[in-house]
Short mmCIF file of C-alpha atoms in Angstrom, two decimals:
data_model
loop_
_atom_site.label_atom_id
_atom_site.label_comp_id
_atom_site.label_asym_id
_atom_site.label_seq_id
_atom_site.Cartn_x
_atom_site.Cartn_y
_atom_site.Cartn_z
CA UNK A 799 26.16 -34.37 -73.03
CA UNK A 800 24.91 -32.35 -70.05
CA UNK A 801 27.59 -30.47 -68.18
CA UNK A 802 27.42 -30.71 -64.39
CA UNK A 803 29.09 -28.19 -62.06
CA UNK A 804 29.43 -28.05 -58.32
CA UNK A 805 27.83 -25.24 -56.38
CA UNK A 806 31.26 -24.15 -55.22
CA UNK A 807 32.29 -23.57 -58.87
CA UNK A 808 29.48 -21.05 -59.48
CA UNK A 809 31.43 -18.19 -57.92
CA UNK A 810 34.30 -18.65 -60.41
CA UNK A 811 31.85 -18.74 -63.34
CA UNK A 812 30.45 -15.32 -62.39
CA UNK A 813 33.60 -13.63 -61.04
CA UNK A 814 34.25 -11.56 -64.18
CA UNK A 815 30.64 -10.38 -64.57
CA UNK A 816 30.56 -7.75 -61.77
CA UNK A 817 27.53 -9.20 -60.02
CA UNK A 818 27.02 -7.17 -56.85
CA UNK A 819 25.20 -9.94 -55.00
CA UNK A 820 28.25 -12.21 -55.12
CA UNK A 821 30.92 -9.69 -54.17
CA UNK A 822 32.93 -11.12 -51.26
CA UNK A 823 30.76 -14.28 -51.03
CA UNK A 824 32.54 -17.66 -50.81
CA UNK A 825 30.51 -20.82 -51.39
CA UNK A 826 31.58 -24.38 -50.58
CA UNK A 827 29.54 -27.55 -51.09
CA UNK A 828 28.95 -30.63 -53.24
CA UNK A 829 25.55 -29.86 -54.81
CA UNK A 830 25.65 -30.25 -58.60
CA UNK A 831 23.51 -28.24 -61.05
CA UNK A 832 22.64 -29.39 -64.59
CA UNK A 833 23.47 -26.52 -66.98
CA UNK A 834 22.93 -28.47 -70.18
CA UNK A 835 19.86 -26.48 -71.12
CA UNK A 836 21.57 -23.09 -71.18
CA UNK A 837 22.87 -23.41 -74.74
CA UNK A 838 26.51 -22.69 -74.08
CA UNK A 839 26.77 -19.10 -72.82
CA UNK A 840 25.31 -16.63 -70.34
CA UNK A 841 23.20 -13.61 -71.19
CA UNK A 842 24.27 -10.76 -68.83
CA UNK A 843 20.78 -10.41 -67.33
CA UNK A 844 20.51 -14.18 -66.89
CA UNK A 845 23.90 -14.20 -65.20
CA UNK A 846 22.76 -11.49 -62.81
CA UNK A 847 19.61 -13.36 -61.89
CA UNK A 848 21.40 -16.67 -61.45
CA UNK A 849 24.07 -15.02 -59.35
CA UNK A 850 21.51 -13.39 -57.11
CA UNK A 851 19.55 -16.60 -56.59
CA UNK A 852 22.78 -18.50 -56.04
CA UNK A 853 23.76 -16.16 -53.23
CA UNK A 854 20.33 -16.39 -51.61
CA UNK A 855 20.42 -20.18 -51.82
CA UNK A 856 23.84 -20.29 -50.19
CA UNK A 857 22.68 -18.06 -47.35
CA UNK A 858 19.64 -20.27 -46.73
CA UNK A 859 21.90 -23.32 -46.51
CA UNK A 860 24.18 -21.48 -44.09
CA UNK A 861 21.28 -20.52 -41.78
CA UNK A 862 19.86 -24.03 -41.89
CA UNK A 863 23.22 -25.59 -41.03
CA UNK A 864 23.82 -23.14 -38.20
CA UNK A 865 20.57 -24.24 -36.56
CA UNK A 866 22.20 -27.65 -36.09
CA UNK A 867 25.51 -26.23 -34.91
CA UNK A 868 27.36 -27.04 -38.13
CA UNK A 869 29.82 -24.33 -39.25
CA UNK A 870 29.43 -23.45 -42.94
CA UNK A 871 32.05 -21.73 -45.05
CA UNK A 872 29.96 -18.87 -46.36
CA UNK A 873 31.00 -15.34 -45.62
CA UNK A 874 29.62 -11.98 -46.62
CA UNK A 875 31.45 -8.69 -46.28
CA UNK A 876 30.10 -5.98 -44.03
CA UNK A 877 27.52 -3.79 -45.70
CA UNK A 878 26.16 -6.50 -47.99
CA UNK A 879 22.63 -7.42 -46.85
CA UNK A 880 22.35 -11.13 -46.21
CA UNK A 881 18.65 -11.51 -46.81
CA UNK A 882 18.23 -9.47 -49.98
CA UNK A 883 21.24 -9.46 -52.32
CA UNK A 884 20.96 -6.76 -54.96
CA UNK A 885 21.38 -6.92 -58.72
CA UNK A 886 24.17 -4.83 -60.22
CA UNK A 887 22.97 -1.23 -60.67
CA UNK A 888 23.99 -1.41 -64.32
CA UNK A 889 21.50 -4.22 -64.88
CA UNK A 890 18.76 -3.31 -62.42
CA UNK A 891 17.00 -0.49 -64.25
CA UNK A 892 17.21 1.49 -67.47
CA UNK A 893 18.95 4.84 -67.41
CA UNK A 894 16.85 7.99 -67.48
CA UNK A 895 18.04 8.84 -70.97
CA UNK A 896 16.51 5.58 -72.19
CA UNK A 897 13.02 6.41 -70.90
CA UNK A 898 10.36 7.35 -73.42
CA UNK A 899 9.29 11.01 -72.96
CA UNK A 900 5.67 11.42 -71.83
CA UNK A 901 3.45 14.40 -71.16
CA UNK A 902 0.27 14.56 -69.09
CA UNK A 903 -2.05 17.55 -69.38
CA UNK A 904 -4.84 18.47 -66.97
CA UNK A 905 -7.98 20.00 -68.29
CA UNK A 906 -11.33 20.90 -66.78
CA UNK A 907 -14.27 18.57 -67.27
CA UNK A 908 -16.80 20.53 -69.30
CA UNK A 909 -19.80 18.95 -67.55
CA UNK A 910 -18.62 20.27 -64.17
CA UNK A 911 -20.02 23.76 -64.62
CA UNK A 912 -21.44 24.42 -61.13
CA UNK A 913 -19.48 25.45 -58.05
CA UNK A 914 -20.35 24.09 -54.60
CA UNK A 915 -21.82 26.74 -52.31
CA UNK A 916 -19.46 28.16 -49.69
CA UNK A 917 -20.91 28.06 -46.18
CA UNK A 918 -19.25 29.72 -43.16
CA UNK A 919 -19.63 28.38 -39.62
CA UNK A 920 -18.84 30.57 -36.62
CA UNK A 921 -18.97 34.34 -36.18
CA UNK A 922 -15.91 36.23 -34.98
CA UNK A 923 -16.11 39.61 -33.28
CA UNK A 924 -16.04 41.19 -36.73
CA UNK A 925 -19.21 39.27 -37.57
CA UNK A 926 -20.97 39.99 -34.27
CA UNK A 927 -19.96 36.79 -32.44
CA UNK A 928 -17.25 35.65 -30.06
CA UNK A 929 -15.58 32.82 -31.98
CA UNK A 930 -11.83 33.03 -32.42
CA UNK A 931 -12.05 31.89 -36.02
CA UNK A 932 -14.54 31.14 -38.78
CA UNK A 933 -14.62 27.80 -40.59
CA UNK A 934 -15.44 27.84 -44.30
CA UNK A 935 -16.79 24.80 -46.13
CA UNK A 936 -17.45 24.14 -49.81
CA UNK A 937 -16.47 26.17 -52.85
CA UNK A 938 -15.21 23.19 -54.89
CA UNK A 939 -15.42 23.13 -58.68
CA UNK A 940 -14.47 19.47 -59.03
CA UNK A 941 -14.18 16.28 -57.03
CA UNK A 942 -11.72 16.68 -54.13
CA UNK A 943 -7.95 16.85 -54.56
CA UNK A 944 -8.07 17.29 -58.35
CA UNK A 945 -4.86 19.07 -59.45
CA UNK A 946 -6.72 20.99 -62.16
CA UNK A 947 -9.33 22.43 -59.77
CA UNK A 948 -7.81 23.62 -56.52
CA UNK A 949 -10.01 23.27 -53.44
CA UNK A 950 -10.59 26.76 -51.96
CA UNK A 951 -11.24 25.38 -48.46
CA UNK A 952 -9.71 22.38 -46.69
CA UNK A 953 -11.62 19.63 -44.92
CA UNK A 954 -12.58 20.36 -41.31
CA UNK A 955 -12.98 18.09 -38.27
CA UNK A 956 -15.38 18.58 -35.39
CA UNK A 957 -14.89 16.35 -32.33
CA UNK A 958 -17.89 15.06 -30.38
CA UNK A 959 -18.79 16.08 -26.83
CA UNK A 960 -21.84 14.81 -24.91
CA UNK A 961 -23.88 16.47 -22.18
CA UNK A 962 -23.68 13.40 -19.96
CA UNK A 963 -21.39 10.44 -19.33
CA UNK A 964 -22.11 7.72 -21.88
CA UNK A 965 -20.76 4.32 -22.81
CA UNK A 966 -17.83 4.58 -25.20
CA UNK A 967 -15.42 2.09 -26.74
CA UNK A 968 -12.46 1.60 -24.40
CA UNK A 969 -9.99 2.99 -26.96
CA UNK A 970 -12.03 6.23 -27.04
CA UNK A 971 -13.03 6.48 -23.40
CA UNK A 972 -9.46 6.30 -22.09
CA UNK A 973 -8.79 9.68 -23.73
CA UNK A 974 -11.77 11.41 -22.11
CA UNK A 975 -12.68 9.61 -18.91
CA UNK A 976 -11.58 12.41 -16.55
CA UNK A 977 -13.61 15.10 -18.39
CA UNK A 978 -16.78 13.21 -19.33
CA UNK A 979 -18.76 14.77 -16.46
CA UNK A 980 -17.99 18.30 -17.66
CA UNK A 981 -18.94 19.18 -21.27
CA UNK A 982 -16.94 22.41 -21.05
CA UNK A 983 -13.74 20.66 -19.97
CA UNK A 984 -14.34 17.94 -22.53
CA UNK A 985 -14.64 20.53 -25.29
CA UNK A 986 -11.55 22.35 -24.05
CA UNK A 987 -9.47 19.17 -24.14
CA UNK A 988 -10.60 18.44 -27.69
CA UNK A 989 -9.46 21.87 -28.83
CA UNK A 990 -6.30 22.39 -26.77
CA UNK A 991 -4.91 18.84 -26.83
CA UNK A 992 -6.48 17.19 -29.87
CA UNK A 993 -6.55 20.17 -32.26
CA UNK A 994 -10.28 20.11 -33.06
CA UNK A 995 -11.38 22.60 -35.72
CA UNK A 996 -14.87 22.62 -34.21
CA UNK A 997 -16.83 21.06 -31.35
CA UNK A 998 -20.14 19.20 -31.65
CA UNK A 999 -22.16 19.17 -28.43
CA UNK A 1000 -24.76 16.38 -28.39
CA UNK A 1001 -27.67 17.04 -26.01
CA UNK A 1002 -28.58 13.38 -25.67
CA UNK A 1003 -29.81 13.69 -22.08
CA UNK A 1004 -32.90 15.47 -23.44
CA UNK A 1005 -34.26 12.19 -24.81
CA UNK A 1006 -37.45 11.29 -22.87
CA UNK A 1007 -36.16 7.71 -22.67
CA UNK A 1008 -32.85 8.77 -21.08
CA UNK A 1009 -33.10 11.73 -18.67
CA UNK A 1010 -35.70 13.91 -20.40
CA UNK A 1011 -33.65 17.00 -19.58
CA UNK A 1012 -35.74 20.15 -20.22
CA UNK A 1013 -34.75 22.26 -23.21
CA UNK A 1014 -33.99 25.26 -21.00
CA UNK A 1015 -31.56 23.26 -18.86
CA UNK A 1016 -29.92 21.68 -21.92
CA UNK A 1017 -29.35 25.16 -23.31
CA UNK A 1018 -27.12 25.92 -20.32
CA UNK A 1019 -24.75 23.19 -21.52
CA UNK A 1020 -24.49 24.95 -24.86
CA UNK A 1021 -23.58 28.17 -23.05
CA UNK A 1022 -20.96 26.28 -21.03
CA UNK A 1023 -19.29 24.96 -24.18
CA UNK A 1024 -19.38 28.35 -25.90
CA UNK A 1025 -17.59 29.87 -22.91
CA UNK A 1026 -15.04 27.06 -22.66
CA UNK A 1027 -13.79 27.23 -26.27
CA UNK A 1028 -13.72 29.84 -29.00
CA UNK A 1029 -13.96 27.55 -32.03
CA UNK A 1030 -17.23 27.25 -33.98
CA UNK A 1031 -19.65 24.67 -32.61
CA UNK A 1032 -22.35 22.35 -33.93
CA UNK A 1033 -25.36 21.64 -31.70
CA UNK A 1034 -27.07 18.26 -31.88
CA UNK A 1035 -30.14 16.94 -30.11
CA UNK A 1036 -30.91 13.43 -28.93
CA UNK A 1037 -32.43 12.12 -32.14
CA UNK A 1038 -35.94 12.15 -30.69
CA UNK A 1039 -38.15 13.68 -33.41
CA UNK A 1040 -40.74 15.00 -30.96
CA UNK A 1041 -38.28 16.64 -28.52
CA UNK A 1042 -35.46 17.81 -30.80
CA UNK A 1043 -37.22 20.81 -32.46
CA UNK A 1044 -37.90 22.35 -29.03
CA UNK A 1045 -34.41 21.59 -27.72
CA UNK A 1046 -32.61 22.87 -30.80
CA UNK A 1047 -34.73 26.03 -30.95
CA UNK A 1048 -33.81 26.87 -27.34
CA UNK A 1049 -30.14 26.08 -27.98
CA UNK A 1050 -30.18 28.35 -31.03
CA UNK A 1051 -31.58 31.14 -28.87
CA UNK A 1052 -28.87 31.03 -26.18
CA UNK A 1053 -26.18 30.86 -28.91
CA UNK A 1054 -27.56 33.83 -30.80
CA UNK A 1055 -25.09 35.52 -33.10
CA UNK A 1056 -22.46 32.75 -32.94
CA UNK A 1057 -23.47 31.14 -36.26
CA UNK A 1058 -23.51 27.56 -34.98
CA UNK A 1059 -24.47 24.54 -37.06
CA UNK A 1060 -27.88 23.31 -35.85
CA UNK A 1061 -28.03 19.53 -36.22
CA UNK A 1062 -30.31 18.71 -37.62
CA UNK A 1063 -33.37 19.27 -39.77
CA UNK A 1064 -34.87 16.12 -41.27
CA UNK A 1065 -38.04 15.01 -43.01
CA UNK A 1066 -39.26 13.03 -39.98
CA UNK A 1067 -39.49 16.01 -37.61
CA UNK A 1068 -40.58 19.66 -37.60
CA UNK A 1069 -37.78 20.96 -39.82
CA UNK A 1070 -39.63 24.27 -40.24
CA UNK A 1071 -39.33 25.06 -36.53
CA UNK A 1072 -35.60 24.30 -36.59
CA UNK A 1073 -35.07 26.39 -39.73
CA UNK A 1074 -37.05 29.29 -38.21
CA UNK A 1075 -34.88 29.29 -35.08
CA UNK A 1076 -31.69 29.06 -37.13
CA UNK A 1077 -32.63 32.10 -39.20
CA UNK A 1078 -33.91 34.12 -36.24
CA UNK A 1079 -30.74 33.62 -34.21
CA UNK A 1080 -28.16 33.63 -37.04
CA UNK A 1081 -27.19 29.96 -37.46
CA UNK A 1082 -26.64 27.35 -40.20
CA UNK A 1083 -28.82 24.26 -40.71
CA UNK A 1084 -27.64 20.68 -41.13
CA UNK A 1085 -29.93 18.99 -43.65
CA UNK A 1086 -29.96 15.29 -42.69
CA UNK A 1087 -31.33 12.45 -44.79
CA UNK A 1088 -30.83 8.71 -44.78
CA UNK A 1089 -28.73 7.51 -47.71
CA UNK A 1090 -31.14 8.67 -50.39
CA UNK A 1091 -30.29 11.36 -52.91
CA UNK A 1092 -33.91 12.11 -53.82
CA UNK A 1093 -34.80 12.63 -50.15
CA UNK A 1094 -31.82 14.97 -49.85
CA UNK A 1095 -33.08 16.99 -52.81
CA UNK A 1096 -36.57 17.12 -51.30
CA UNK A 1097 -35.40 18.35 -47.89
CA UNK A 1098 -33.05 20.94 -49.37
CA UNK A 1099 -35.82 22.20 -51.61
CA UNK A 1100 -38.22 22.54 -48.67
CA UNK A 1101 -35.64 24.37 -46.56
CA UNK A 1102 -35.00 26.85 -49.36
CA UNK A 1103 -38.51 27.36 -50.72
CA UNK A 1104 -40.79 26.73 -47.75
CA UNK A 1105 -38.53 27.97 -44.95
CA UNK A 1106 -36.55 30.60 -46.91
CA UNK A 1107 -33.17 29.33 -45.68
CA UNK A 1108 -30.45 31.02 -47.76
CA UNK A 1109 -28.14 28.78 -49.75
CA UNK A 1110 -25.13 29.85 -47.70
CA UNK A 1111 -26.70 28.42 -44.53
CA UNK A 1112 -27.31 24.82 -45.64
CA UNK A 1113 -24.93 21.90 -45.10
CA UNK A 1114 -25.98 18.36 -46.04
CA UNK A 1115 -25.55 15.16 -44.05
CA UNK A 1116 -26.52 12.26 -46.36
CA UNK A 1117 -25.72 9.74 -43.55
CA UNK A 1118 -22.50 7.81 -42.97
CA UNK A 1119 -22.45 4.03 -42.94
CA UNK A 1120 -19.25 2.65 -41.45
CA UNK A 1121 -16.64 0.40 -42.97
CA UNK A 1122 -18.15 -3.06 -43.29
CA UNK A 1123 -21.67 -1.77 -42.65
CA UNK A 1124 -22.53 -0.04 -45.92
CA UNK A 1125 -19.58 2.30 -46.44
CA UNK A 1126 -19.64 1.49 -50.16
CA UNK A 1127 -23.27 2.66 -50.32
CA UNK A 1128 -22.55 5.82 -48.33
CA UNK A 1129 -19.58 6.56 -50.59
CA UNK A 1130 -21.64 6.04 -53.75
CA UNK A 1131 -24.45 8.23 -52.42
CA UNK A 1132 -22.10 11.10 -51.54
CA UNK A 1133 -20.22 10.85 -54.82
CA UNK A 1134 -23.47 10.84 -56.82
CA UNK A 1135 -24.65 13.91 -54.90
CA UNK A 1136 -21.40 15.76 -55.54
CA UNK A 1137 -21.28 14.82 -59.24
CA UNK A 1138 -24.93 15.84 -59.73
CA UNK A 1139 -24.18 19.17 -58.04
CA UNK A 1140 -21.14 19.86 -60.21
CA UNK A 1141 -23.17 19.04 -63.31
CA UNK A 1142 -25.89 21.56 -62.50
CA UNK A 1143 -28.34 20.23 -59.90
CA UNK A 1144 -28.89 23.36 -57.79
CA UNK A 1145 -30.72 21.41 -55.09
CA UNK A 1146 -27.49 19.57 -54.22
CA UNK A 1147 -24.77 22.20 -54.52
CA UNK A 1148 -23.98 22.32 -50.80
CA UNK A 1149 -21.07 21.17 -48.63
CA UNK A 1150 -21.44 17.75 -47.00
CA UNK A 1151 -20.91 16.56 -43.44
CA UNK A 1152 -20.17 13.01 -42.29
CA UNK A 1153 -20.98 11.40 -38.95
CA UNK A 1154 -17.70 9.52 -39.12
CA UNK A 1155 -18.18 8.62 -35.45
CA UNK A 1156 -20.60 5.97 -36.70
CA UNK A 1157 -17.52 3.82 -37.34
CA UNK A 1158 -17.49 3.03 -33.60
CA UNK A 1159 -20.86 1.35 -33.98
CA UNK A 1160 -19.21 -1.43 -35.95
CA UNK A 1161 -18.46 -4.34 -33.63
CA UNK A 1162 -15.09 -4.86 -35.34
CA UNK A 1163 -13.97 -1.46 -34.09
CA UNK A 1164 -14.43 -2.16 -30.37
CA UNK A 1165 -14.76 -5.89 -29.66
CA UNK A 1166 -11.72 -7.66 -28.20
CA UNK A 1167 -11.94 -10.46 -30.77
CA UNK A 1168 -14.32 -12.16 -33.13
CA UNK A 1169 -17.22 -14.05 -31.51
CA UNK A 1170 -16.66 -16.80 -34.08
CA UNK A 1171 -14.06 -19.37 -33.04
CA UNK A 1172 -13.19 -20.19 -36.65
CA UNK A 1173 -12.58 -16.53 -37.52
CA UNK A 1174 -9.08 -15.13 -38.07
CA UNK A 1175 -7.30 -12.96 -35.50
CA UNK A 1176 -8.67 -9.43 -35.56
CA UNK A 1177 -5.61 -7.86 -34.00
CA UNK A 1178 -5.54 -5.42 -31.06
CA UNK A 1179 -8.62 -3.24 -30.87
CA UNK A 1180 -6.52 -0.26 -29.75
CA UNK A 1181 -5.26 -0.12 -33.34
CA UNK A 1182 -8.29 -1.58 -35.05
CA UNK A 1183 -10.79 0.97 -33.73
CA UNK A 1184 -8.98 4.12 -34.90
CA UNK A 1185 -8.24 2.44 -38.24
CA UNK A 1186 -11.97 1.81 -38.66
CA UNK A 1187 -12.74 5.49 -38.12
CA UNK A 1188 -9.85 6.67 -40.31
CA UNK A 1189 -10.79 4.47 -43.28
CA UNK A 1190 -14.44 5.50 -43.00
CA UNK A 1191 -13.50 9.19 -43.02
CA UNK A 1192 -10.86 9.04 -45.75
CA UNK A 1193 -13.17 7.09 -48.06
CA UNK A 1194 -15.84 9.76 -47.77
CA UNK A 1195 -13.25 12.54 -48.16
CA UNK A 1196 -12.53 11.17 -51.62
CA UNK A 1197 -16.27 11.12 -52.36
CA UNK A 1198 -16.45 14.86 -51.64
CA UNK A 1199 -17.22 15.19 -47.94
CA UNK A 1200 -16.18 18.49 -46.32
CA UNK A 1201 -16.82 18.20 -42.56
CA UNK A 1202 -16.08 15.18 -40.37
CA UNK A 1203 -17.67 14.55 -36.98
CA UNK A 1204 -15.20 12.28 -35.16
CA UNK A 1205 -14.21 10.92 -31.74
CA UNK A 1206 -10.79 9.25 -31.40
CA UNK A 1207 -7.98 11.85 -31.23
CA UNK A 1208 -5.60 9.73 -33.29
CA UNK A 1209 -8.21 9.20 -35.99
CA UNK A 1210 -8.58 12.97 -36.11
CA UNK A 1211 -4.82 13.52 -36.36
CA UNK A 1212 -4.30 10.96 -39.12
CA UNK A 1213 -7.28 12.11 -41.19
CA UNK A 1214 -6.25 15.76 -40.88
CA UNK A 1215 -2.66 15.03 -41.84
CA UNK A 1216 -3.64 13.07 -44.95
CA UNK A 1217 -6.38 15.40 -46.18
CA UNK A 1218 -4.33 18.53 -45.51
CA UNK A 1219 -1.35 17.01 -47.29
CA UNK A 1220 -3.54 16.31 -50.33
CA UNK A 1221 -5.02 19.79 -50.03
CA UNK A 1222 -1.55 21.33 -49.91
CA UNK A 1223 -1.85 22.81 -46.42
CA UNK A 1224 0.91 22.72 -43.78
CA UNK A 1225 -1.42 23.28 -40.82
CA UNK A 1226 -1.57 19.66 -39.69
CA UNK A 1227 0.98 18.45 -37.18
CA UNK A 1228 2.88 15.32 -38.26
CA UNK A 1229 1.59 12.15 -36.65
CA UNK A 1230 4.09 10.15 -34.62
CA UNK A 1231 3.44 6.72 -36.10
CA UNK A 1232 5.27 5.02 -33.23
CA UNK A 1233 2.58 6.33 -30.87
CA UNK A 1234 -0.25 6.81 -33.33
CA UNK A 1235 -2.84 4.88 -31.29
CA UNK A 1236 -3.18 7.90 -29.00
CA UNK A 1237 -1.82 9.33 -25.82
CA UNK A 1238 -3.21 6.47 -23.76
CA UNK A 1239 -4.24 2.91 -24.58
#
């Protein structure tokens, strides 16, 4: 015959079993539970689980009754959490002495025989330049953050600056609005306030479809940025294949001896002219291709063999596709390039750079909400935008990327803190999560 007990009798049944969840809890009520299927006795673990659920059930009843103004005789002593009663420590987990010993050994992967080329950016006074520091990329002997192959150089971040006021996502613009008319002040703010390792100056006004700024005038902006900050700089054009070689050659000339990163040489423009200027005026070359490993090999080969660019002056940009817009493809492409390099492909053994800023091209990063009425809530864009840039950058860091071109100061801070923690560096300042969306929103 099934034995029935009242809910109020459950406390007495468990009182001698030292169940932490029920300590000091008094239950009153007329609900009856059928215990006929338990077979007569309680297993200690079963008793603990039943006791815990019993306490939770009683608390739910108490909260429900209180909503209707009905006092319920359930009390819990101070210090016992009402919402999450705990199982007795003796029953919750095995003791350490009961764990099975295990050993994990690291060993090098034999196929990874090649080391990634180290490439410096920036010349200090000792090197004939005026930069306050030199940034070093590359040198890895394995995929990033492997404990058996320490990375010789940490990831670096360069923050974007433009030579004219442009349209930016609100979450980005609010951090720069007062300096967007002065590239020098913009660069200075990125370094002094947002801890940029480098600055990338984009000479977009030189595009014939925008302002068609002459190369000589654009070069003055490069001089302005070099005087405003002492970190290494990257110099980018407008993306116009006819105008960029002239603009970048003139920029390389006025920055002679500073070992800037000239961005960029590609197969769809006069890469030979850019490479010639880089070598003549002591700079590095960014080798840019569009998500194709074979094209990357071809361009690197031409830079080395046709243009005589030394290996320690080439950095690759295989193109970054943002989260939701091909990030998986960009990740796979970068990882394949890095693995091929480690396994002996000498045409790919170079550091990589990511245009992580491309994340802001994704509509999900800057739109207020979805244009589709039936879509779910996207959440505030002040958080969503930086998250988009952070996830894009961190994903490619795992694939082997070395240099990140970024925009939002909080994205920079979070990415630097995570990658430098994995690297083992203590340079990064801790990010205040309570205010992580930036200084202004």
